[in-house]
Protein backbone atom coordinates (compact mmCIF):
# COMPACT_ATOMS: atom_id res chain seq x y z
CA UNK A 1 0.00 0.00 0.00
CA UNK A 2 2.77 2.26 0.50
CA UNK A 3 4.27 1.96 -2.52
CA UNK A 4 1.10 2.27 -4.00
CA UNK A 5 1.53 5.58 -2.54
CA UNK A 6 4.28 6.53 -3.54
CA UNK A 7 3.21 6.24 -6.90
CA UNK A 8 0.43 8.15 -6.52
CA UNK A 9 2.44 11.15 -4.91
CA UNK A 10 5.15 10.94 -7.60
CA UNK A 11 2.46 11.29 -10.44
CA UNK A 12 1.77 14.84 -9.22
CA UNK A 13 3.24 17.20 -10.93
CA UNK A 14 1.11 19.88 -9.36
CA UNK A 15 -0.78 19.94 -6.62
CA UNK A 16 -3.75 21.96 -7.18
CA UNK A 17 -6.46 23.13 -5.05
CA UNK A 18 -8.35 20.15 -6.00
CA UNK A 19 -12.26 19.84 -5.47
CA UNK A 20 -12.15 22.30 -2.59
CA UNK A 21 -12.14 24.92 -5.15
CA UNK A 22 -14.82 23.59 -7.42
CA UNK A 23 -17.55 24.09 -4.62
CA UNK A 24 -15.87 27.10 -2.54
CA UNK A 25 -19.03 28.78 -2.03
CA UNK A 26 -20.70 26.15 -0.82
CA UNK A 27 -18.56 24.75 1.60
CA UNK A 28 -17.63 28.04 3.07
CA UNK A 29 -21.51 28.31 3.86
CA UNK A 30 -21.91 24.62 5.21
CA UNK A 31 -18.68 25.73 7.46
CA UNK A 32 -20.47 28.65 8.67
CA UNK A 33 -23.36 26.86 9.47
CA UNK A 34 -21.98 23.77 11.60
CA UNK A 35 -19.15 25.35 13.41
CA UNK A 36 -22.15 26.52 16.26
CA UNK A 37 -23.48 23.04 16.20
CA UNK A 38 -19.68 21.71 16.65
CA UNK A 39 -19.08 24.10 19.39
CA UNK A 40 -22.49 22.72 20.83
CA UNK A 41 -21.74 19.42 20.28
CA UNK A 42 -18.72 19.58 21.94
CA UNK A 43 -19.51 21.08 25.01
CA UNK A 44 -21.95 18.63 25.36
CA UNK A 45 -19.70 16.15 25.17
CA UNK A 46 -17.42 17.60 27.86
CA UNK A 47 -20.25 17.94 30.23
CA UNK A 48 -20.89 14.33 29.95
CA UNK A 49 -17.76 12.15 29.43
CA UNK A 50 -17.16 8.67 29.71
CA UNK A 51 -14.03 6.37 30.33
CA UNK A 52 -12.09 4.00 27.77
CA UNK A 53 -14.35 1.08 27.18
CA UNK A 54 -17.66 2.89 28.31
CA UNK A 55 -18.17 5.13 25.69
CA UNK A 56 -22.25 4.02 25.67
CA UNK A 57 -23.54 7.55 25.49
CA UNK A 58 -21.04 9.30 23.34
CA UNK A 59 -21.42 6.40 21.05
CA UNK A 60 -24.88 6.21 20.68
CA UNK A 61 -24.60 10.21 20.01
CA UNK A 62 -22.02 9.51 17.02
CA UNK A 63 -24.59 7.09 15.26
CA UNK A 64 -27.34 9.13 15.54
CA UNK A 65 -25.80 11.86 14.20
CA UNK A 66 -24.32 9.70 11.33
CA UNK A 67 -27.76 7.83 10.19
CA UNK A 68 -29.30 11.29 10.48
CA UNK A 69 -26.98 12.68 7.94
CA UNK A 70 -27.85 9.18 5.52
CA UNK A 71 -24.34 7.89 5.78
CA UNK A 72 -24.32 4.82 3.39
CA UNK A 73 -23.61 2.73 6.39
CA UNK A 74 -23.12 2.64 10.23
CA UNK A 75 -21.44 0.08 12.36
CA UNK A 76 -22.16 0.32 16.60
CA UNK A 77 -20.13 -2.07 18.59
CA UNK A 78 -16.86 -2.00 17.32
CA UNK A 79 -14.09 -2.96 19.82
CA UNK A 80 -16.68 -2.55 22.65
CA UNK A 81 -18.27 1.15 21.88
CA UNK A 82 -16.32 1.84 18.65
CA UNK A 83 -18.45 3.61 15.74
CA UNK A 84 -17.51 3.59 12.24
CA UNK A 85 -19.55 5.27 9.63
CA UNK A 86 -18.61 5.25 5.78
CA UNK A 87 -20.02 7.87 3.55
CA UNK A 88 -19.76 7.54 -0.41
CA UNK A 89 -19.53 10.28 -2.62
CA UNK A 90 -20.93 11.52 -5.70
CA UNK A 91 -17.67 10.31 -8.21
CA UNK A 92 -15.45 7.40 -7.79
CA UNK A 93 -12.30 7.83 -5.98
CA UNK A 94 -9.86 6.36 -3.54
CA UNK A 95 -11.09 5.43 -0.02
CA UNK A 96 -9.32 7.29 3.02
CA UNK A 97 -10.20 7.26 6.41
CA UNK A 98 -11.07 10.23 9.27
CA UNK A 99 -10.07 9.12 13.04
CA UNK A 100 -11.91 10.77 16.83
CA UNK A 101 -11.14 9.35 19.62
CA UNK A 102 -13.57 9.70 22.38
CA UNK A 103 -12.90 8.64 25.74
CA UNK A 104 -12.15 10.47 28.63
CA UNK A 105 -9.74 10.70 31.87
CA UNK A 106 -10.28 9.59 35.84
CA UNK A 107 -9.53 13.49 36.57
CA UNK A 108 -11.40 16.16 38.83
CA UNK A 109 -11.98 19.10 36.57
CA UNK A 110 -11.09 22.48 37.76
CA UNK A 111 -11.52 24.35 34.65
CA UNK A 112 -14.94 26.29 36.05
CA UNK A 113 -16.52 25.94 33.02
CA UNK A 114 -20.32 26.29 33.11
CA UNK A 115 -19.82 23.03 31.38
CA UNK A 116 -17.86 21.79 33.11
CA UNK A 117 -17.81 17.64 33.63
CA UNK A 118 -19.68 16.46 36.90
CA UNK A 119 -19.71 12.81 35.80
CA UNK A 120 -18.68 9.54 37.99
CA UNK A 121 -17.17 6.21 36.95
CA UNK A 122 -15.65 3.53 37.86
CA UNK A 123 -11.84 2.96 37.51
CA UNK A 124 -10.30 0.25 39.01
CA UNK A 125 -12.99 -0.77 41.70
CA UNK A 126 -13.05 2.51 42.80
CA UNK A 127 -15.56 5.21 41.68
CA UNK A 128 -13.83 8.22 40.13
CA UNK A 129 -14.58 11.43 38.56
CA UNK A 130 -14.18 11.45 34.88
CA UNK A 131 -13.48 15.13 32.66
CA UNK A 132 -12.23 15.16 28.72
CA UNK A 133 -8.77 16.31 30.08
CA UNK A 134 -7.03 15.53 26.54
CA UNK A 135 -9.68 17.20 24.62
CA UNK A 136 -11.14 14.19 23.31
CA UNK A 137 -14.65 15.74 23.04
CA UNK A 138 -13.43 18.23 20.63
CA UNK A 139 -12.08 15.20 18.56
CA UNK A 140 -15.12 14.07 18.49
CA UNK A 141 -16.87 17.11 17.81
CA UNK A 142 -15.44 18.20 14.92
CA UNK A 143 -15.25 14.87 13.43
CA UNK A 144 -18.91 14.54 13.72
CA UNK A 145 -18.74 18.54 12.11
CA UNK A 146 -17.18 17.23 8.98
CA UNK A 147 -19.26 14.26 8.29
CA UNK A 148 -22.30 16.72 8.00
CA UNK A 149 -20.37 19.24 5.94
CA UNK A 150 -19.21 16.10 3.80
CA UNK A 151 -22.37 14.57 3.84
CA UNK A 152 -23.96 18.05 2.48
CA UNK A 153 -21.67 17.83 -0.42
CA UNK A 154 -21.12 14.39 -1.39
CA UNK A 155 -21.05 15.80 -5.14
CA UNK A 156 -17.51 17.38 -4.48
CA UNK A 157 -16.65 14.18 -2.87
CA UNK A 158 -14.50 11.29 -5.33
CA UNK A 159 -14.17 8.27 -3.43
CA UNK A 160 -15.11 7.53 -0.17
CA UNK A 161 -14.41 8.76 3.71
CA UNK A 162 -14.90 6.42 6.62
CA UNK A 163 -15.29 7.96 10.03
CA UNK A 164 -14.01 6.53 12.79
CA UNK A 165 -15.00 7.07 16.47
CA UNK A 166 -12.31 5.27 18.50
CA UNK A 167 -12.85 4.26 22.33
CA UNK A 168 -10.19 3.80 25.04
CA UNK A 169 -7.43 5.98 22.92
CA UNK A 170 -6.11 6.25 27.01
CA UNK A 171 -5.73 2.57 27.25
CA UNK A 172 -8.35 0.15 28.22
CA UNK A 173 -9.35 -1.04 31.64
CA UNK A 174 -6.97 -3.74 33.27
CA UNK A 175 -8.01 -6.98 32.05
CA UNK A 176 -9.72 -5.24 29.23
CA UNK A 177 -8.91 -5.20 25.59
CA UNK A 178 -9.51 -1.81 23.59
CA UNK A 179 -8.08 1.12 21.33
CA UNK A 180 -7.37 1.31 17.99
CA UNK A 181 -5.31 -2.04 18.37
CA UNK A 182 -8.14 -3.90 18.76
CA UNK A 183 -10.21 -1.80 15.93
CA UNK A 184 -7.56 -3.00 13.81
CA UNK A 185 -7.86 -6.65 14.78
CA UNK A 186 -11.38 -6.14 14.51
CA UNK A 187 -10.91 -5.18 10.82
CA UNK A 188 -11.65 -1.53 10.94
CA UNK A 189 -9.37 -0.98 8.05
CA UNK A 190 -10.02 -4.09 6.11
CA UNK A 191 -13.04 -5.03 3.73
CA UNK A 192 -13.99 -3.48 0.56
CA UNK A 193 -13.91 0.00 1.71
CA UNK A 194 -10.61 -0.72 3.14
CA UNK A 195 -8.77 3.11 3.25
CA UNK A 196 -5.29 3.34 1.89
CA UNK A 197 -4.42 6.92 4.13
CA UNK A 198 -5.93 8.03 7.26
CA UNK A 199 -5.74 11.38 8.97
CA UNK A 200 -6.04 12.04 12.99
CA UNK A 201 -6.42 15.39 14.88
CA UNK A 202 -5.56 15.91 18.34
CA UNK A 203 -5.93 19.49 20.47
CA UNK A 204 -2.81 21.15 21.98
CA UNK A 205 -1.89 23.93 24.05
CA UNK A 206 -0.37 25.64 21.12
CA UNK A 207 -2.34 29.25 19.97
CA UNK A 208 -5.73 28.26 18.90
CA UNK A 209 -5.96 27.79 15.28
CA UNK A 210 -2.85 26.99 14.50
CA UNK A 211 -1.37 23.48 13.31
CA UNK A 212 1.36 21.76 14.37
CA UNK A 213 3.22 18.99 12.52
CA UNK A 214 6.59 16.99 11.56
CA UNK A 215 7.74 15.25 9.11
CA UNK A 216 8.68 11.23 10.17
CA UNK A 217 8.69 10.74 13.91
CA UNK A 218 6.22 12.43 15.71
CA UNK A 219 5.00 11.46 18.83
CA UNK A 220 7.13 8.36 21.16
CA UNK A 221 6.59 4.85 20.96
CA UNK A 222 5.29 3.64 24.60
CA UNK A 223 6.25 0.62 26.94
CA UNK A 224 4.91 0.11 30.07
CA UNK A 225 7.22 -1.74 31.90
CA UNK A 226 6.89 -3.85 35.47
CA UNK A 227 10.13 -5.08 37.71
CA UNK A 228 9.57 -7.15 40.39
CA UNK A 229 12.66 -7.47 42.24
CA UNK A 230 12.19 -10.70 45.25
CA UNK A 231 14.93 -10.70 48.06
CA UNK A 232 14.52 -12.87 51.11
CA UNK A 233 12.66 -10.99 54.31
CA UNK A 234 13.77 -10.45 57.51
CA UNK A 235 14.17 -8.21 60.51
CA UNK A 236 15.29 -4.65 59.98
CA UNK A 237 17.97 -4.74 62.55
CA UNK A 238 19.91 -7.76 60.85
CA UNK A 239 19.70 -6.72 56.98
CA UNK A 240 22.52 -9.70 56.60
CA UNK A 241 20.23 -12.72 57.65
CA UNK A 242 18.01 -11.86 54.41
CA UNK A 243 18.55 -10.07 50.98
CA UNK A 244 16.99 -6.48 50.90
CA UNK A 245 15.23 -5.94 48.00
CA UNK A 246 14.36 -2.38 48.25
CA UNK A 247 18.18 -1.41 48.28
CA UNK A 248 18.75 -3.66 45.47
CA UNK A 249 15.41 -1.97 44.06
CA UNK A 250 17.48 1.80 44.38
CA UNK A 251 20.74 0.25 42.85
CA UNK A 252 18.14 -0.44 39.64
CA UNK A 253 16.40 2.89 39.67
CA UNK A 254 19.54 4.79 39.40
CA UNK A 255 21.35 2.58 37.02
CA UNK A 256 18.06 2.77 34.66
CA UNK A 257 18.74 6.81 33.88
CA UNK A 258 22.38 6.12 33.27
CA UNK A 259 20.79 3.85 29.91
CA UNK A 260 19.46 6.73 27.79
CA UNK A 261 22.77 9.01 28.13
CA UNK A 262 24.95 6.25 27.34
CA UNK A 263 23.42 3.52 25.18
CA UNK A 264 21.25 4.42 23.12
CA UNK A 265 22.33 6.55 19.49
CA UNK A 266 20.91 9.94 20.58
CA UNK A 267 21.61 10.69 16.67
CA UNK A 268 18.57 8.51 16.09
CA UNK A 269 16.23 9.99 18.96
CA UNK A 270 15.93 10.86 22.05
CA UNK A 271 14.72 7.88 24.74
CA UNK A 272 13.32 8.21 28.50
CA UNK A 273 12.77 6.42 31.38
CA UNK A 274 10.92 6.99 33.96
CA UNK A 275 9.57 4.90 36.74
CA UNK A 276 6.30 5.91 38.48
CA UNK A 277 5.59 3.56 41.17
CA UNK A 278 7.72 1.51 43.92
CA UNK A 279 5.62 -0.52 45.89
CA UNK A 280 7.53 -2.90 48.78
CA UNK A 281 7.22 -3.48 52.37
CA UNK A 282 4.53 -2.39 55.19
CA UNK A 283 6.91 -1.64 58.19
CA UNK A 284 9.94 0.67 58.83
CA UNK A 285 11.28 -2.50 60.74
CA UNK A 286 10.97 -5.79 58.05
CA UNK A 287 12.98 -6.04 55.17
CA UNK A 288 10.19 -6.85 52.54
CA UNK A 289 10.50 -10.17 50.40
CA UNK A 290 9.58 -8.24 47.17
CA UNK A 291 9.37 -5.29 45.66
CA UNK A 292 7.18 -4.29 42.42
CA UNK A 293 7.97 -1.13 40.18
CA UNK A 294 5.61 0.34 37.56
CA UNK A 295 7.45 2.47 34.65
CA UNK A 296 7.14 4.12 31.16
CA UNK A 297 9.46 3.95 28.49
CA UNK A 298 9.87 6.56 25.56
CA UNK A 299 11.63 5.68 22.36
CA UNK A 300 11.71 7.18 18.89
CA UNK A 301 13.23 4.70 16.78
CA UNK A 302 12.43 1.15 16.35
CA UNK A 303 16.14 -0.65 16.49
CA UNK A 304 17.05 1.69 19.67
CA UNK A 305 13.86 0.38 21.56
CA UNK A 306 14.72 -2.97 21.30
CA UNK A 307 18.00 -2.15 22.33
CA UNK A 308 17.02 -0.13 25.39
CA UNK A 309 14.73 -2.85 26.04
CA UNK A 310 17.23 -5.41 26.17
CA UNK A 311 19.42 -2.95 27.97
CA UNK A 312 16.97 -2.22 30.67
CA UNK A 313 16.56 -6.03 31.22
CA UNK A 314 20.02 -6.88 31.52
CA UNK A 315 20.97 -4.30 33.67
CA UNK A 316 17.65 -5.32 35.97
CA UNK A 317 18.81 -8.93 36.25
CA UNK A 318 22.23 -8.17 36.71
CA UNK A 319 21.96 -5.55 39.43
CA UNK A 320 19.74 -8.21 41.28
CA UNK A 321 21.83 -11.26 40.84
CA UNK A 322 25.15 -9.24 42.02
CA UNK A 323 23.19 -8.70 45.61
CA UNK A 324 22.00 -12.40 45.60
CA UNK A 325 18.57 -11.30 44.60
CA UNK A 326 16.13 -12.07 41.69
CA UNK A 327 14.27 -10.11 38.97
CA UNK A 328 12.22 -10.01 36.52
CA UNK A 329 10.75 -7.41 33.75
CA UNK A 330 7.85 -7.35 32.11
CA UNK A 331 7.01 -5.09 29.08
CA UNK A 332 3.07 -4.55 30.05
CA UNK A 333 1.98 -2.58 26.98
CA UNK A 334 3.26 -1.04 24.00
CA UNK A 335 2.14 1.63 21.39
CA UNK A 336 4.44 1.95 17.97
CA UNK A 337 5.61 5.70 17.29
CA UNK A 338 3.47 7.99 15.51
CA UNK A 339 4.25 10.17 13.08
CA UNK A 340 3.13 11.38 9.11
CA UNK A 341 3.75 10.13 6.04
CA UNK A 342 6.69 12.67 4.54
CA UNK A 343 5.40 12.69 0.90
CA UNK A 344 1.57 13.11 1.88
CA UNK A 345 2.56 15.45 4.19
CA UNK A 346 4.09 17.29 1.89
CA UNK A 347 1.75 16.82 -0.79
CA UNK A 348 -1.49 17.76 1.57
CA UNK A 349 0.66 20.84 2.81
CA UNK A 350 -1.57 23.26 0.91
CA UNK A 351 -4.51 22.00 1.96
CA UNK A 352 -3.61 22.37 5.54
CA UNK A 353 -2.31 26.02 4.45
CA UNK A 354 -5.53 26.68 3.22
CA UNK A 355 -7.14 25.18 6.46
CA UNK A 356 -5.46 27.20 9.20
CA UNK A 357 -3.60 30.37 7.46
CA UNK A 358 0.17 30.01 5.68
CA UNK A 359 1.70 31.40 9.02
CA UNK A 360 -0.17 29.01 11.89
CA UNK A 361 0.65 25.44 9.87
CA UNK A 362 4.27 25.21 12.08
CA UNK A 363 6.81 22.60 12.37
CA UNK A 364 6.91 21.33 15.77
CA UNK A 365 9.23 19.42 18.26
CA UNK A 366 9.30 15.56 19.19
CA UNK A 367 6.80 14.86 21.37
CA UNK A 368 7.56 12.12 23.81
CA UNK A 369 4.05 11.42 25.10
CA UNK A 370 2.48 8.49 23.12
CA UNK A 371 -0.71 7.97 20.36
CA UNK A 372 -2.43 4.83 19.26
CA UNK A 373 -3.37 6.20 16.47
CA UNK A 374 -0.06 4.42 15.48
CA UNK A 375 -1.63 1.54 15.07
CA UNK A 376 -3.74 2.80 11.83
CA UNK A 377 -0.20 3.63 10.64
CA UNK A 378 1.61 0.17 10.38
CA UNK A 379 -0.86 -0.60 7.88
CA UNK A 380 -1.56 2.18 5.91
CA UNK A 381 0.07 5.64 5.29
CA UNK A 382 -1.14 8.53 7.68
CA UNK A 383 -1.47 12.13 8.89
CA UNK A 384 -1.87 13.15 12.57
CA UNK A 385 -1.57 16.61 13.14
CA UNK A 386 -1.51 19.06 16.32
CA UNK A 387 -4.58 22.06 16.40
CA UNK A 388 -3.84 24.26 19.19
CA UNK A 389 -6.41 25.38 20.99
CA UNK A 390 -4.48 27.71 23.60
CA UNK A 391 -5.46 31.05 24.48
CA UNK A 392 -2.46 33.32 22.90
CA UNK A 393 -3.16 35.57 25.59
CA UNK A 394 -1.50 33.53 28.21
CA UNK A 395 2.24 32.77 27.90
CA UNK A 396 2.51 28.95 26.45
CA UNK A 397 4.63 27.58 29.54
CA UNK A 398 1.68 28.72 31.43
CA UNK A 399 -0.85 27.25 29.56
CA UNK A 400 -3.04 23.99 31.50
CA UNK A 401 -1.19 20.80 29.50
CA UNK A 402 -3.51 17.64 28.66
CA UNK A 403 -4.32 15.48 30.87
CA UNK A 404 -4.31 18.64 33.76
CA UNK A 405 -7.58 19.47 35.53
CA UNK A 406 -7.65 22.80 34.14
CA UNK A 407 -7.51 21.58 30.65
CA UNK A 408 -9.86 23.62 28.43
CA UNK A 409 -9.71 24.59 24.50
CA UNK A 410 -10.34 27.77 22.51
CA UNK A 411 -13.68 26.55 20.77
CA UNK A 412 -12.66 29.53 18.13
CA UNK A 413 -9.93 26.49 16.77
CA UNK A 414 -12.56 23.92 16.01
CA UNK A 415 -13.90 25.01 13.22
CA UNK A 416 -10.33 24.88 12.16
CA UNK A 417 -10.24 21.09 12.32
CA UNK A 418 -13.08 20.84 11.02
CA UNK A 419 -12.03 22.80 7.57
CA UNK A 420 -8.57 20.34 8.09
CA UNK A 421 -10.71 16.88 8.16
CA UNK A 422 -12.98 18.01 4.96
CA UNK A 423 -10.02 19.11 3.14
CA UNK A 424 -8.06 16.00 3.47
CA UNK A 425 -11.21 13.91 2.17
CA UNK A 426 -11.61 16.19 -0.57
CA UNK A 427 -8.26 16.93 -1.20
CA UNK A 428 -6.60 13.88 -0.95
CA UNK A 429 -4.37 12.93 -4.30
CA UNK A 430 -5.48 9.57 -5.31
CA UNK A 431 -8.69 11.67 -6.66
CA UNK A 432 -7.07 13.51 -8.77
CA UNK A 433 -5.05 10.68 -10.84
């Protein structure tokens, strides 16, 4: 498929407007009129979110809206509360794919919205309050924005767009499968309307309106990791009768930040790694038999993540074995790196310029947090682009990040997306071969 890509790309000799120009008028009118629904839509949304996996609501919302708008088909269900509509348009053309996810965060907002999210769930046993702390309601929002505009001009439309409304981007419950991993093993990209490109938005702090991108690597590949480090217990006061694994646990910890300075190829990406959790003992006087820590890894390359992986392990087993202790580690989840396609980027270039403005379509930094929308990517060629939604008016450092309590977005930007997701589908350049 890639190649098949390539092709395609190479066999422009111009890239021209395409058929955003043929109905101009038109579309600049069916922009006008949805951005207050999107804006509507999405606060909506926020007031009412739902975690990964339990989507039920905010699911049943995307179909309706989709069967309303007499998309040629709608599919409810996938991976748990996944939606997936496909629309087909009024000349033949390539198929390409649209991505939202839509689930939300076990966070307390603090934004003060009169919006703001009130809702309850359930997170690991425990009820929880749940806000759209990554902005997933604007995803989608303005995804379900561009299907109507879309749908309202299927004439300008060669090919055909599917639409799809992830859950449980965040990660699925423990013991829970989810995401757009198991979309894809579902066979969300498969079939006779099987896409050959796919393009994914995601809201960021950056000044509202503009968009962010880079060529290649984009956003980290993710690995959860797990060490369990097992000593032998006994009494605090004689530390020699047993084998202490919580000092053997702080040899690890600080040997673990010496591996991304000195071996891994900086040349080919940065790499971090950070451990989160150390849980071990229950009394200031017993040496504990165990101890368990939780961690993240951040790579940007392939080869160097199976290298620091290897690394991590063999310093971990080594550290232990050298104090008469055991342990293990387990890789508990991964996510591939994310990034976009360098010739469609550069090909769909003016139709982001046209989306956002020539001077707010930026070049931005590696980011190391992670994406499944990486998943899409093994497969076929894809886009996944940054819209800020910041207020300018506040310096960026100073901005509430995702994922912070205080999270909000500039609903001003949305419409911005929205104009992004229609242009790819109407712009992209198998349609004009």
């Amino acid at each position: 498929m890639r190649n098949k890509l390539t092709q395609l790309l190479s066999a422009l000799v111009v890239v021209s407007a395409g058929a955003v120009a043929d109905g101009q008028a038109e579309l600049e009118s069916a922009f006008a009129a949805v951005e207050p629904r999107v804006i509507e839509w999405r606060r909506d949304l926020h007031a009412n979110p739902e975690l990964s996996n339990r989507e039920f609501r905010t699911a049943d919302k995307v179909a309706a809206h989709l069967n309303g708008l007499g998309f040629d088909e709608v599919e409810t269900g996938i991976a748990h509360t996944g939606v997936v509509g496909t629309l087909r348009g009024g000349k033949p053309g390539p198929v390409i794919a649209l991505r939202a996810d839509m689930d939300g965060l076990p966070v307390l907002e603090q934004t003060g919205l009169p919006f703001a999210s009130r809702a309850r769930g359930e997170y690991m046993g425990r009820e929880v309050p749940v806000m759209h702390a990554c902005g997933h309601d604007t995803h989608v929002a303005m995804l379900m924005g561009a299907a109507e505009v879309l749908a309202q001009n299927r004439e300008l439309l060669a090919g055909t767009v599917k639409f799809i409304f992830q859950p449980a981007e965040e990660g699925a419950p423990p013991g829970e499968e989810g995401g757009a991993e198991l979309m894809m093993r579902e066979g969300v990209l498969d079939g006779p309307d099987a896409p050959e490109a796919i393009l994914g938005l995601h809201v960021w702090p950056d000044d509202a309106g503009s968009l962010g991108y880079r060529s290649g690597s984009f956003m980290a590949a993710a690995d959860g990791i797990e060490i369990k480090v097992t000593g032998r217990q006994t009494h605090g006061s004689s530390p020699w009768l047993g084998v202490d694994p919580i000092y053997v646990s702080g040899q690890i910890l600080a040997a673990l930040q010496g591996i991304p300075g000195r071996h891994v190829d900086i040349t080919r990406g940065p790499a971090v790694v950070t451990i989160g959790s150390i849980q071990g003992g229950v009394r200031g006087n017993i040496i504990p038999d165990d101890v368990t820590m939780l961690g993240t890894v951040r790579t940007f390359d392939m080869e160097e993540r199976e290298r620091l992986l290897q690394r991590l392990e063999a310093t971990v087993t080594g550290i232990a074995e050298a104090n008469g202790a055991s342990a293990t580690l387990t890789v508990t989840g991964s996510t591939p790196v994310t990034g976009n396609h360098p010739e469609l980027l550069q090909t769909m270039m003016p139709t982001l310029v046209r989306a956002a403005g020539e001077d707010r379509v930026l070049e931005r930094n590696l980011i190391t947090g992670a994406e499944d929308f990486s998943y899409y990517q093994e497969k076929i060629p894809g886009l996944f682009l940054m819209l800020g939604v910041g207020d300018p008016s506040v310096p960026r450092e100073e901005r509430p990040s995702n994922h912070s309590p205080f999270f909000t977005a500039q609903e001003e930007a949305l419409i911005v997306g929205v104009r992004t997701l229609v242009g790819f589908a109407l712009d992209y350049p198998g349609q004009r071969l």
